[in-house]
């Protein structure tokens, strides 16, 4: 994935700091909403451990979104948002096909890790094409943040008992063709 | 960035939570539909989703637009009725390959030849998922399912060739493995002035084959643009469409460069023509008296 395939109609060569901040807010918003959706899917399909983790991630993404939004408000007030949610595609949001019924807590952590890596790669690629010094500074900060998030998820993964890879087999309601 | 935001994808999303299996391709299609509608900018009350029966036919409930989750295979006749009753509505038909090409297969040809300005989106997963994994009209030959335990003996229907052969003015194929590309195709199909068809390869994670999943799509798909295909070339489109089931080509197979008038436009013309000949109100009964 590159910035080209994850965005549509965004010209990184002319991206202003205001639009870059709005873009960052939308990326966090998309990730938050996706985690909420994935948690709802898994609750519905009786996969509680992974659902609980995605709910936690949803709250984390909302905190990030809020921080970025406040930064944007301080710098640019209520100037209309020119960047649309329709312009970004799964930058930090986990892909829909990453989840499965009966996935384990470990599976969910791995999904989150892949999403953080994906987001880091996005900002890394974007840094190569944005000429603005201010936008470069913002994207560098975001890039570093994504590395911190990856470290947090990796630490969570290490806490899991390697002897107990998951509880997938505990489920009795795997779908059966009829 | 030029224009302030008007409608956003979330404006088309209802409070009802989809009950599809986690990982289902239809989640991506739904997201693409929201985004395509936001780009088009019509308010939800000017949009109607019509569907039949099946997993993907649940889509009307997941939008804030008008919706009709109708009977199995009958989404196209109902959608045509809705469009003719209210030509100002943007009408999108959504359903699966079973709904569209098995029980509803007879309606497709007539919707195509009538050329009413509706968009038909088929979420093609090559299996009956809702009823737990039976052979569907687009299942590949040899597929083992509960209704074909020794492997299917039938060739699958080719949805792309089917609609191209009946003269559809806009025919495309997409996959949720390429969200921006799929969204752009949905938008283009909706904007086409006449009957438009998008076959979306939307895998069933529960009963679908491993080689039909999105990760395989990502590796396998090729855009028609990258092959240098000219969407105005109908014969080439039919040639490329023959590889349905073996290759995964995405993009516009065919777009009529000179779209004919749609059925509802022809009706308007007919009405205008007839109204010129119309008698004054106090002479209407004369038509019957002369007989």
Short mmCIF file of C-alpha atoms in Angstrom, two decimals:
data_model
loop_
_atom_site.label_atom_id
_atom_site.label_comp_id
_atom_site.label_asym_id
_atom_site.label_seq_id
_atom_site.Cartn_x
_atom_site.Cartn_y
_atom_site.Cartn_z
CA UNK A 1 0.00 0.00 0.00
CA UNK A 2 1.18 3.50 -0.76
CA UNK A 3 -0.27 6.95 -0.23
CA UNK A 4 -1.52 6.76 -3.82
CA UNK A 5 -3.72 3.73 -3.25
CA UNK A 6 -4.98 4.78 0.16
CA UNK A 7 -6.14 8.24 -0.79
CA UNK A 8 -8.11 9.72 -3.61
CA UNK A 9 -8.08 13.33 -4.75
CA UNK A 10 -5.38 14.45 -2.29
CA UNK A 11 -2.44 16.26 -3.79
CA UNK A 12 0.40 15.72 -1.33
CA UNK A 13 2.59 18.16 -3.24
CA UNK A 14 0.32 21.06 -2.30
CA UNK A 15 -1.03 19.79 1.03
CA UNK A 16 -1.32 22.62 3.55
CA UNK A 17 -0.82 22.15 7.30
CA UNK A 18 -4.55 22.69 7.87
CA UNK A 19 -5.50 20.00 5.35
CA UNK A 20 -2.78 17.71 6.72
CA UNK A 21 -4.19 18.08 10.23
CA UNK A 22 -7.71 17.44 8.97
CA UNK A 23 -6.42 14.40 7.12
CA UNK A 24 -4.79 13.09 10.31
CA UNK A 25 -8.04 13.65 12.23
CA UNK A 26 -9.98 11.72 9.58
CA UNK A 27 -7.46 8.87 9.62
CA UNK A 28 -7.94 8.48 13.39
CA UNK A 29 -11.72 8.81 12.96
CA UNK A 30 -11.75 6.09 10.31
CA UNK A 31 -9.67 3.79 12.55
CA UNK A 32 -11.95 4.50 15.53
CA UNK A 33 -15.09 3.77 13.54
CA UNK A 34 -13.60 0.60 12.04
CA UNK A 35 -12.67 -0.77 15.48
CA UNK A 36 -16.19 0.02 16.65
CA UNK A 37 -17.63 -1.84 13.64
CA UNK A 38 -15.31 -4.82 14.10
CA UNK A 39 -16.11 -5.01 17.82
CA UNK A 40 -19.84 -4.95 17.03
CA UNK A 41 -19.40 -7.76 14.47
CA UNK A 42 -17.49 -9.91 16.93
CA UNK A 43 -19.91 -9.30 19.81
CA UNK A 44 -22.71 -10.40 17.51
CA UNK A 45 -20.78 -13.53 16.60
CA UNK A 46 -19.84 -14.42 20.17
CA UNK A 47 -16.15 -13.62 19.98
CA UNK A 48 -15.87 -11.57 23.20
CA UNK A 49 -12.11 -11.40 23.87
CA UNK A 50 -11.26 -9.96 20.45
CA UNK A 51 -14.32 -7.67 20.61
CA UNK A 52 -13.19 -6.29 23.99
CA UNK A 53 -9.73 -5.55 22.60
CA UNK A 54 -11.18 -3.77 19.56
CA UNK A 55 -13.41 -1.71 21.86
CA UNK A 56 -10.30 -0.69 23.78
CA UNK A 57 -8.56 0.24 20.52
CA UNK A 58 -11.60 2.26 19.50
CA UNK A 59 -11.20 4.36 22.68
CA UNK A 60 -7.47 4.79 22.03
CA UNK A 61 -8.09 6.01 18.47
CA UNK A 62 -10.73 8.43 19.76
CA UNK A 63 -8.22 9.92 22.20
CA UNK A 64 -5.76 10.43 19.34
CA UNK A 65 -8.45 11.91 17.14
CA UNK A 66 -9.44 14.34 19.87
CA UNK A 67 -5.84 15.44 20.47
CA UNK A 68 -5.31 16.11 16.78
CA UNK A 69 -8.66 17.86 16.49
CA UNK A 70 -7.78 20.16 19.39
CA UNK A 71 -4.43 20.92 17.78
CA UNK A 72 -6.28 21.79 14.58
CA UNK A 73 -8.77 24.00 16.41
CA UNK A 74 -6.00 25.88 18.19
CA UNK A 75 -4.20 26.56 14.92
CA UNK A 76 -7.08 27.17 12.52
CA UNK A 77 -10.27 27.65 14.54
CA UNK A 78 -13.49 26.76 12.78
CA UNK A 79 -12.23 27.14 9.22
CA UNK A 80 -14.27 24.70 7.06
CA UNK A 81 -12.83 21.22 6.54
CA UNK A 82 -11.84 20.68 2.93
CA UNK A 83 -10.67 17.09 3.24
CA UNK A 84 -13.39 14.47 3.04
CA UNK A 85 -13.54 11.11 4.69
CA UNK A 86 -14.23 9.74 1.21
CA UNK A 87 -10.68 10.65 0.24
CA UNK A 88 -9.01 8.12 2.54
CA UNK A 89 -9.15 4.34 2.47
CA UNK A 90 -8.10 2.15 5.39
CA UNK A 91 -4.98 4.16 6.24
CA UNK A 92 -4.92 3.09 9.88
CA UNK A 93 -8.23 1.24 9.93
CA UNK A 94 -7.94 -2.53 9.94
CA UNK A 95 -9.08 -4.12 6.67
CA UNK A 96 -12.53 -5.69 6.89
CA UNK A 97 -11.18 -9.08 5.89
CA UNK A 98 -8.72 -9.13 8.80
CA UNK A 99 -11.35 -10.38 11.24
CA UNK A 100 -12.97 -13.77 11.58
CA UNK A 101 -15.61 -15.30 13.73
CA UNK A 102 -13.95 -17.02 16.72
CA UNK A 103 -10.67 -15.09 16.40
CA UNK A 104 -8.59 -14.97 19.56
CA UNK A 105 -7.27 -12.08 21.63
CA UNK A 106 -3.86 -12.76 20.07
CA UNK A 107 -5.37 -12.60 16.55
CA UNK A 108 -6.93 -9.24 17.44
CA UNK A 109 -3.62 -7.86 18.71
CA UNK A 110 -1.95 -8.98 15.49
CA UNK A 111 -4.64 -7.19 13.47
CA UNK A 112 -3.95 -4.00 15.46
CA UNK A 113 -0.21 -4.37 14.95
CA UNK A 114 -0.64 -4.72 11.18
CA UNK A 115 -2.83 -1.61 11.19
CA UNK A 116 -0.23 0.42 13.07
CA UNK A 117 2.47 -0.75 10.65
CA UNK A 118 0.20 0.20 7.75
CA UNK A 119 -0.34 3.71 9.18
CA UNK A 120 3.38 4.17 9.77
CA UNK A 121 4.12 3.16 6.20
CA UNK A 122 1.51 5.65 4.95
CA UNK A 123 3.10 8.62 6.75
CA UNK A 124 6.57 7.42 5.78
CA UNK A 125 5.55 7.39 2.10
CA UNK A 126 3.76 10.74 2.44
CA UNK A 127 6.90 12.30 3.96
CA UNK A 128 8.74 11.59 0.74
CA UNK A 129 6.33 13.69 -1.32
CA UNK A 130 5.26 16.59 0.91
CA UNK A 131 7.38 19.69 0.34
CA UNK A 132 5.94 21.79 3.20
CA UNK A 133 8.24 21.98 6.24
CA UNK A 134 5.27 22.27 8.63
CA UNK A 135 3.52 19.24 7.13
CA UNK A 136 6.78 17.27 7.20
CA UNK A 137 7.11 18.06 10.92
CA UNK A 138 3.54 16.90 11.59
CA UNK A 139 3.92 13.70 9.58
CA UNK A 140 7.26 12.95 11.27
CA UNK A 141 5.54 13.23 14.66
CA UNK A 142 2.72 10.98 13.49
CA UNK A 143 5.21 8.49 12.11
CA UNK A 144 6.96 8.35 15.49
CA UNK A 145 3.64 7.96 17.26
CA UNK A 146 2.79 4.96 15.12
CA UNK A 147 6.09 3.35 16.15
CA UNK A 148 5.16 3.94 19.81
CA UNK A 149 1.76 2.32 19.22
CA UNK A 150 3.42 -0.66 17.56
CA UNK A 151 5.65 -1.06 20.61
CA UNK A 152 2.61 -0.96 22.91
CA UNK A 153 0.81 -3.66 20.92
CA UNK A 154 3.98 -5.79 20.79
CA UNK A 155 4.29 -5.47 24.57
CA UNK A 156 0.70 -6.65 24.95
CA UNK A 157 1.45 -9.60 22.67
CA UNK A 158 4.43 -10.57 24.80
CA UNK A 159 2.22 -10.63 27.88
CA UNK A 160 0.16 -13.42 26.35
CA UNK A 161 1.14 -16.92 27.35
CA UNK A 162 2.89 -18.55 24.34
CA UNK A 163 1.77 -21.92 25.64
CA UNK A 164 -1.84 -20.86 25.21
CA UNK A 165 -2.07 -19.58 21.64
CA UNK A 166 -5.78 -18.99 21.90
CA UNK A 167 -9.16 -20.29 22.67
CA UNK A 168 -10.41 -20.78 19.08
CA UNK A 169 -11.17 -24.44 19.68
CA UNK A 170 -13.33 -23.62 22.66
CA UNK A 171 -16.09 -22.37 20.40
CA UNK A 172 -18.77 -24.87 19.62
CA UNK A 173 -20.70 -22.92 17.01
CA UNK A 174 -18.43 -22.99 13.98
CA UNK A 175 -20.65 -22.73 10.89
CA UNK A 176 -21.41 -25.97 9.12
CA UNK A 177 -22.62 -26.28 5.54
CA UNK A 178 -26.10 -27.76 5.34
CA UNK B 1 -8.77 21.14 -1.75
CA UNK B 2 -11.48 23.25 -3.31
CA UNK B 3 -15.03 22.79 -2.03
CA UNK B 4 -16.41 22.55 1.51
CA UNK B 5 -17.88 19.19 2.54
CA UNK B 6 -21.56 18.62 1.77
CA UNK B 7 -22.65 15.01 2.34
CA UNK B 8 -20.42 12.51 4.06
CA UNK B 9 -20.35 8.73 3.92
CA UNK B 10 -21.74 8.53 7.46
CA UNK B 11 -24.88 10.40 6.35
CA UNK B 12 -25.92 7.28 4.43
CA UNK B 13 -25.19 4.84 7.25
CA UNK B 14 -28.14 3.65 9.32
CA UNK B 15 -28.06 2.64 12.99
CA UNK B 16 -28.71 -0.99 12.09
CA UNK B 17 -25.56 -3.08 12.52
CA UNK B 18 -24.78 -5.54 9.70
CA UNK B 19 -25.06 -9.16 10.75
CA UNK B 20 -22.76 -10.52 8.03
CA UNK B 21 -19.98 -12.86 9.14
CA UNK B 22 -16.85 -11.00 10.27
CA UNK B 23 -14.53 -10.68 7.29
CA UNK B 24 -17.34 -10.74 4.69
CA UNK B 25 -16.63 -8.86 1.47
CA UNK B 26 -19.99 -7.12 1.72
CA UNK B 27 -18.71 -4.83 4.50
CA UNK B 28 -16.32 -3.25 2.03
CA UNK B 29 -19.01 -2.99 -0.65
CA UNK B 30 -21.32 -1.22 1.79
CA UNK B 31 -18.56 1.21 2.72
CA UNK B 32 -17.92 1.82 -0.98
CA UNK B 33 -21.60 2.53 -1.56
CA UNK B 34 -21.68 5.10 1.27
CA UNK B 35 -18.64 6.83 -0.16
CA UNK B 36 -19.86 6.76 -3.75
CA UNK B 37 -23.16 8.31 -2.68
CA UNK B 38 -21.32 10.98 -0.69
CA UNK B 39 -19.29 11.84 -3.78
CA UNK B 40 -22.43 12.07 -5.88
CA UNK B 41 -23.95 14.26 -3.20
CA UNK B 42 -27.63 13.36 -3.46
CA UNK B 43 -29.36 13.48 -0.05
CA UNK B 44 -30.43 10.10 1.39
CA UNK B 45 -34.11 10.86 0.84
CA UNK B 46 -33.46 11.07 -2.91
CA UNK B 47 -31.96 7.58 -3.03
CA UNK B 48 -33.69 4.18 -2.94
CA UNK B 49 -32.04 0.80 -2.44
CA UNK B 50 -33.98 -2.19 -3.71
CA UNK B 51 -32.95 -5.76 -3.03
CA UNK B 52 -34.15 -9.35 -3.14
CA UNK B 53 -33.14 -12.07 -0.69
CA UNK B 54 -29.69 -13.12 0.43
CA UNK B 55 -26.83 -11.88 2.58
CA UNK B 56 -26.07 -8.91 0.32
CA UNK B 57 -29.78 -8.13 -0.06
CA UNK B 58 -29.73 -6.83 3.51
CA UNK B 59 -28.07 -3.65 2.26
CA UNK B 60 -31.21 -1.43 2.17
CA UNK B 61 -31.51 -1.76 5.95
CA UNK B 62 -27.97 -0.55 6.47
CA UNK B 63 -28.54 2.76 4.71
CA UNK B 64 -30.51 5.88 5.59
CA UNK B 65 -31.91 5.96 2.05
CA UNK B 66 -35.32 4.58 1.16
CA UNK B 67 -35.18 0.82 0.98
CA UNK B 68 -37.18 -2.21 -0.06
CA UNK B 69 -35.87 -5.67 0.91
CA UNK B 70 -38.24 -7.44 -1.45
CA UNK B 71 -38.78 -11.05 -2.52
CA UNK B 72 -36.21 -13.46 -3.89
CA UNK B 73 -35.08 -12.57 -7.41
CA UNK B 74 -37.59 -9.75 -7.84
CA UNK B 75 -35.47 -6.73 -7.04
CA UNK B 76 -35.16 -5.62 -10.68
CA UNK B 77 -38.89 -5.49 -11.52
CA UNK B 78 -39.57 -3.63 -8.27
CA UNK B 79 -36.71 -1.20 -8.86
CA UNK B 80 -38.00 -0.48 -12.37
CA UNK B 81 -41.43 0.24 -10.93
CA UNK B 82 -39.95 2.54 -8.29
CA UNK B 83 -37.95 4.46 -10.91
CA UNK B 84 -40.91 4.84 -13.25
CA UNK B 85 -43.16 6.02 -10.42
CA UNK B 86 -40.58 8.55 -9.28
CA UNK B 87 -37.98 9.18 -12.02
CA UNK B 88 -36.21 11.74 -9.83
CA UNK B 89 -35.10 9.05 -7.38
CA UNK B 90 -31.61 7.61 -7.66
CA UNK B 91 -32.35 3.87 -7.67
CA UNK B 92 -29.69 1.29 -6.77
CA UNK B 93 -30.41 -2.42 -6.87
CA UNK B 94 -28.24 -4.64 -4.67
CA UNK B 95 -28.15 -8.40 -4.42
CA UNK B 96 -26.20 -11.59 -4.79
CA UNK B 97 -25.39 -13.89 -7.69
CA UNK B 98 -28.09 -16.38 -6.68
CA UNK B 99 -30.75 -13.71 -6.40
CA UNK B 100 -29.70 -12.08 -9.67
CA UNK B 101 -28.75 -14.94 -11.95
CA UNK B 102 -30.75 -17.89 -10.69
CA UNK B 103 -34.25 -17.13 -9.46
CA UNK B 104 -34.08 -13.55 -10.79
CA UNK B 105 -32.16 -14.40 -13.95
CA UNK B 106 -35.15 -13.93 -16.23
CA UNK B 107 -35.52 -10.30 -15.19
CA UNK B 108 -31.98 -9.22 -16.00
CA UNK B 109 -32.38 -9.37 -19.78
CA UNK B 110 -35.53 -7.22 -19.66
CA UNK B 111 -34.05 -4.66 -17.31
CA UNK B 112 -31.08 -4.36 -19.67
CA UNK B 113 -33.10 -4.02 -22.87
CA UNK B 114 -35.57 -1.61 -21.27
CA UNK B 115 -32.65 0.62 -20.26
CA UNK B 116 -34.21 2.26 -17.23
CA UNK B 117 -31.72 4.48 -15.43
CA UNK B 118 -30.96 2.23 -12.46
CA UNK B 119 -27.71 0.74 -11.18
CA UNK B 120 -27.53 -2.98 -10.49
CA UNK B 121 -24.80 -4.07 -8.11
CA UNK B 122 -24.29 -7.80 -7.77
CA UNK B 123 -22.19 -9.05 -4.88
CA UNK B 124 -20.93 -12.21 -6.51
CA UNK B 125 -19.58 -14.75 -4.01
CA UNK B 126 -20.16 -17.89 -6.13
CA UNK B 127 -22.11 -19.63 -3.36
CA UNK B 128 -25.41 -19.44 -1.49
CA UNK B 129 -24.06 -18.15 1.82
CA UNK B 130 -27.24 -17.25 3.70
CA UNK B 131 -28.57 -20.79 3.38
CA UNK B 132 -25.20 -22.28 4.35
CA UNK B 133 -23.16 -23.09 1.30
CA UNK B 134 -25.05 -24.55 -1.63
CA UNK B 135 -24.07 -24.36 -5.29
CA UNK B 136 -24.98 -21.00 -6.85
CA UNK B 137 -25.30 -20.03 -10.54
CA UNK B 138 -21.78 -18.59 -10.61
CA UNK B 139 -20.09 -21.43 -8.67
CA UNK B 140 -17.12 -22.76 -10.62
CA UNK B 141 -17.46 -26.10 -12.37
CA UNK B 142 -16.30 -28.93 -10.15
CA UNK B 143 -17.04 -27.10 -6.89
CA UNK B 144 -17.92 -29.45 -4.06
CA UNK B 145 -20.71 -28.18 -1.88
CA UNK B 146 -23.43 -29.79 0.19
CA UNK B 147 -25.61 -29.85 -2.93
CA UNK B 148 -22.77 -31.04 -5.18
CA UNK B 149 -20.79 -33.41 -2.95
CA UNK B 150 -19.02 -34.99 -5.92
CA UNK B 151 -18.36 -31.66 -7.60
CA UNK B 152 -20.58 -29.56 -9.85
CA UNK B 153 -21.01 -30.73 -13.45
CA UNK B 154 -22.32 -27.37 -14.68
CA UNK B 155 -20.52 -24.43 -16.21
CA UNK B 156 -21.11 -21.24 -14.23
CA UNK B 157 -23.14 -18.34 -15.58
CA UNK B 158 -20.89 -15.51 -16.67
CA UNK B 159 -22.64 -12.35 -15.33
CA UNK B 160 -20.45 -10.01 -17.36
CA UNK B 161 -21.10 -11.73 -20.70
CA UNK B 162 -24.77 -12.12 -19.79
CA UNK B 163 -25.43 -8.39 -19.47
CA UNK B 164 -23.04 -7.44 -22.29
CA UNK B 165 -24.85 -9.82 -24.63
CA UNK B 166 -28.17 -8.13 -23.92
CA UNK B 167 -26.65 -4.74 -24.71
CA UNK B 168 -26.09 -3.12 -21.32
CA UNK B 169 -24.61 0.35 -21.72
CA UNK B 170 -22.35 0.17 -18.68
CA UNK B 171 -20.68 -3.01 -17.44
CA UNK B 172 -17.92 -3.12 -14.82
CA UNK B 173 -16.31 -5.46 -12.34
CA UNK B 174 -14.74 -4.62 -8.98
CA UNK B 175 -13.46 -6.13 -5.77
CA UNK B 176 -13.45 -4.75 -2.22
CA UNK B 177 -9.74 -5.66 -2.26
CA UNK B 178 -9.33 -2.32 -4.07
CA UNK B 179 -11.61 0.03 -2.15
CA UNK B 180 -10.81 3.28 -4.02
CA UNK B 181 -11.17 1.53 -7.39
CA UNK B 182 -14.43 -0.15 -6.41
CA UNK B 183 -15.89 3.07 -5.03
CA UNK B 184 -14.98 4.97 -8.18
CA UNK B 185 -16.64 2.28 -10.32
CA UNK B 186 -19.84 2.36 -8.26
CA UNK B 187 -19.92 6.14 -8.61
CA UNK B 188 -19.32 5.93 -12.35
CA UNK B 189 -22.06 3.33 -12.73
CA UNK B 190 -24.55 5.47 -10.81
CA UNK B 191 -23.69 8.50 -12.93
CA UNK B 192 -24.17 6.57 -16.20
CA UNK B 193 -27.46 7.70 -17.78
CA UNK B 194 -29.15 4.32 -18.26
CA UNK B 195 -29.00 0.76 -16.95
CA UNK B 196 -25.61 0.10 -15.40
CA UNK B 197 -24.19 -3.10 -13.99
CA UNK B 198 -21.32 -3.70 -11.58
CA UNK B 199 -20.28 -7.24 -10.71
CA UNK B 200 -18.43 -7.09 -7.41
CA UNK B 201 -16.42 -10.15 -6.45
CA UNK B 202 -17.35 -10.12 -2.78
CA UNK B 203 -16.05 -13.27 -1.09
CA UNK B 204 -17.96 -15.39 1.38
CA UNK B 205 -15.55 -15.97 4.28
CA UNK B 206 -17.58 -18.80 5.73
CA UNK B 207 -18.52 -20.97 2.74
CA UNK B 208 -16.36 -19.50 -0.03
CA UNK B 209 -13.24 -21.10 -1.40
CA UNK B 210 -9.80 -20.06 -0.14
CA UNK B 211 -8.76 -18.86 -3.60
CA UNK B 212 -11.74 -16.48 -3.71
CA UNK B 213 -10.79 -14.47 -0.62
CA UNK B 214 -9.71 -10.83 -0.67
CA UNK B 215 -6.05 -11.57 0.02
CA UNK B 216 -5.99 -13.67 -3.17
CA UNK B 217 -7.85 -10.92 -5.04
CA UNK B 218 -5.17 -8.42 -4.03
CA UNK B 219 -2.51 -10.61 -5.58
CA UNK B 220 -4.52 -11.68 -8.60
CA UNK B 221 -6.50 -8.67 -9.78
CA UNK B 222 -5.54 -6.68 -12.84
CA UNK B 223 -7.14 -3.42 -13.86
CA UNK B 224 -8.51 -3.23 -17.37
CA UNK B 225 -6.86 0.17 -17.68
CA UNK B 226 -3.46 -1.44 -17.13
CA UNK B 227 -4.22 -3.77 -20.06
CA UNK B 228 -4.91 -0.73 -22.22
CA UNK B 229 -8.56 -1.67 -22.67
CA UNK B 230 -10.77 0.94 -24.32
CA UNK B 231 -14.19 0.79 -22.57
CA UNK B 232 -15.86 1.99 -25.78
CA UNK B 233 -14.85 -1.24 -27.53
CA UNK B 234 -17.82 -3.56 -27.00
CA UNK B 235 -16.36 -6.56 -28.83
CA UNK B 236 -13.10 -6.40 -26.89
CA UNK B 237 -15.15 -6.06 -23.70
CA UNK B 238 -16.94 -9.31 -24.54
CA UNK B 239 -13.64 -10.98 -25.29
CA UNK B 240 -12.16 -9.91 -21.95
CA UNK B 241 -15.36 -10.85 -20.11
CA UNK B 242 -14.92 -14.44 -21.28
CA UNK B 243 -12.13 -14.82 -18.74
CA UNK B 244 -14.58 -14.47 -15.84
CA UNK B 245 -13.72 -17.23 -13.37
CA UNK B 246 -10.10 -17.51 -14.41
CA UNK B 247 -8.77 -13.94 -14.43
CA UNK B 248 -9.91 -11.15 -12.13
CA UNK B 249 -10.16 -8.06 -14.27
CA UNK B 250 -11.45 -4.92 -12.59
CA UNK B 251 -12.64 -1.72 -14.18
CA UNK B 252 -15.08 -0.74 -16.89
CA UNK B 253 -15.53 -3.46 -19.51
CA UNK B 254 -17.95 -1.41 -21.56
CA UNK B 255 -19.35 2.10 -21.44
CA UNK B 256 -21.52 3.14 -24.35
CA UNK B 257 -19.85 6.31 -25.66
CA UNK B 258 -23.20 7.52 -26.98
CA UNK B 259 -25.77 6.48 -24.39
CA UNK B 260 -29.26 6.23 -25.89
CA UNK B 261 -32.21 7.85 -24.16
CA UNK B 262 -33.33 5.90 -21.11
CA UNK B 263 -36.78 4.37 -20.92
CA UNK B 264 -38.08 7.10 -18.61
CA UNK B 265 -36.77 9.80 -20.95
CA UNK B 266 -38.54 8.10 -23.85
CA UNK B 267 -41.72 8.06 -21.77
CA UNK B 268 -41.39 11.79 -21.13
CA UNK B 269 -41.01 12.41 -24.86
CA UNK B 270 -44.01 10.19 -25.62
CA UNK B 271 -46.08 12.01 -23.01
CA UNK B 272 -45.10 15.39 -24.44
CA UNK B 273 -45.94 14.19 -27.94
CA UNK B 274 -49.29 12.79 -26.89
CA UNK B 275 -50.19 15.82 -24.81
CA UNK B 276 -49.90 17.99 -27.94
CA UNK B 277 -52.69 15.94 -29.46
CA UNK B 278 -54.71 15.99 -26.26
CA UNK B 279 -58.26 17.29 -26.39
CA UNK B 280 -59.39 20.12 -24.11
CA UNK B 281 -60.76 18.93 -20.79
CA UNK B 282 -64.39 19.43 -21.86
CA UNK B 283 -63.87 17.30 -25.01
CA UNK B 284 -62.18 14.26 -23.42
CA UNK B 285 -65.27 12.09 -23.61
CA UNK B 286 -65.47 12.64 -27.36
CA UNK B 287 -62.81 9.99 -27.87
CA UNK B 288 -65.12 7.40 -26.44
CA UNK B 289 -68.22 8.76 -28.19
CA UNK B 290 -66.55 8.43 -31.61
CA UNK B 291 -65.97 4.73 -30.95
#
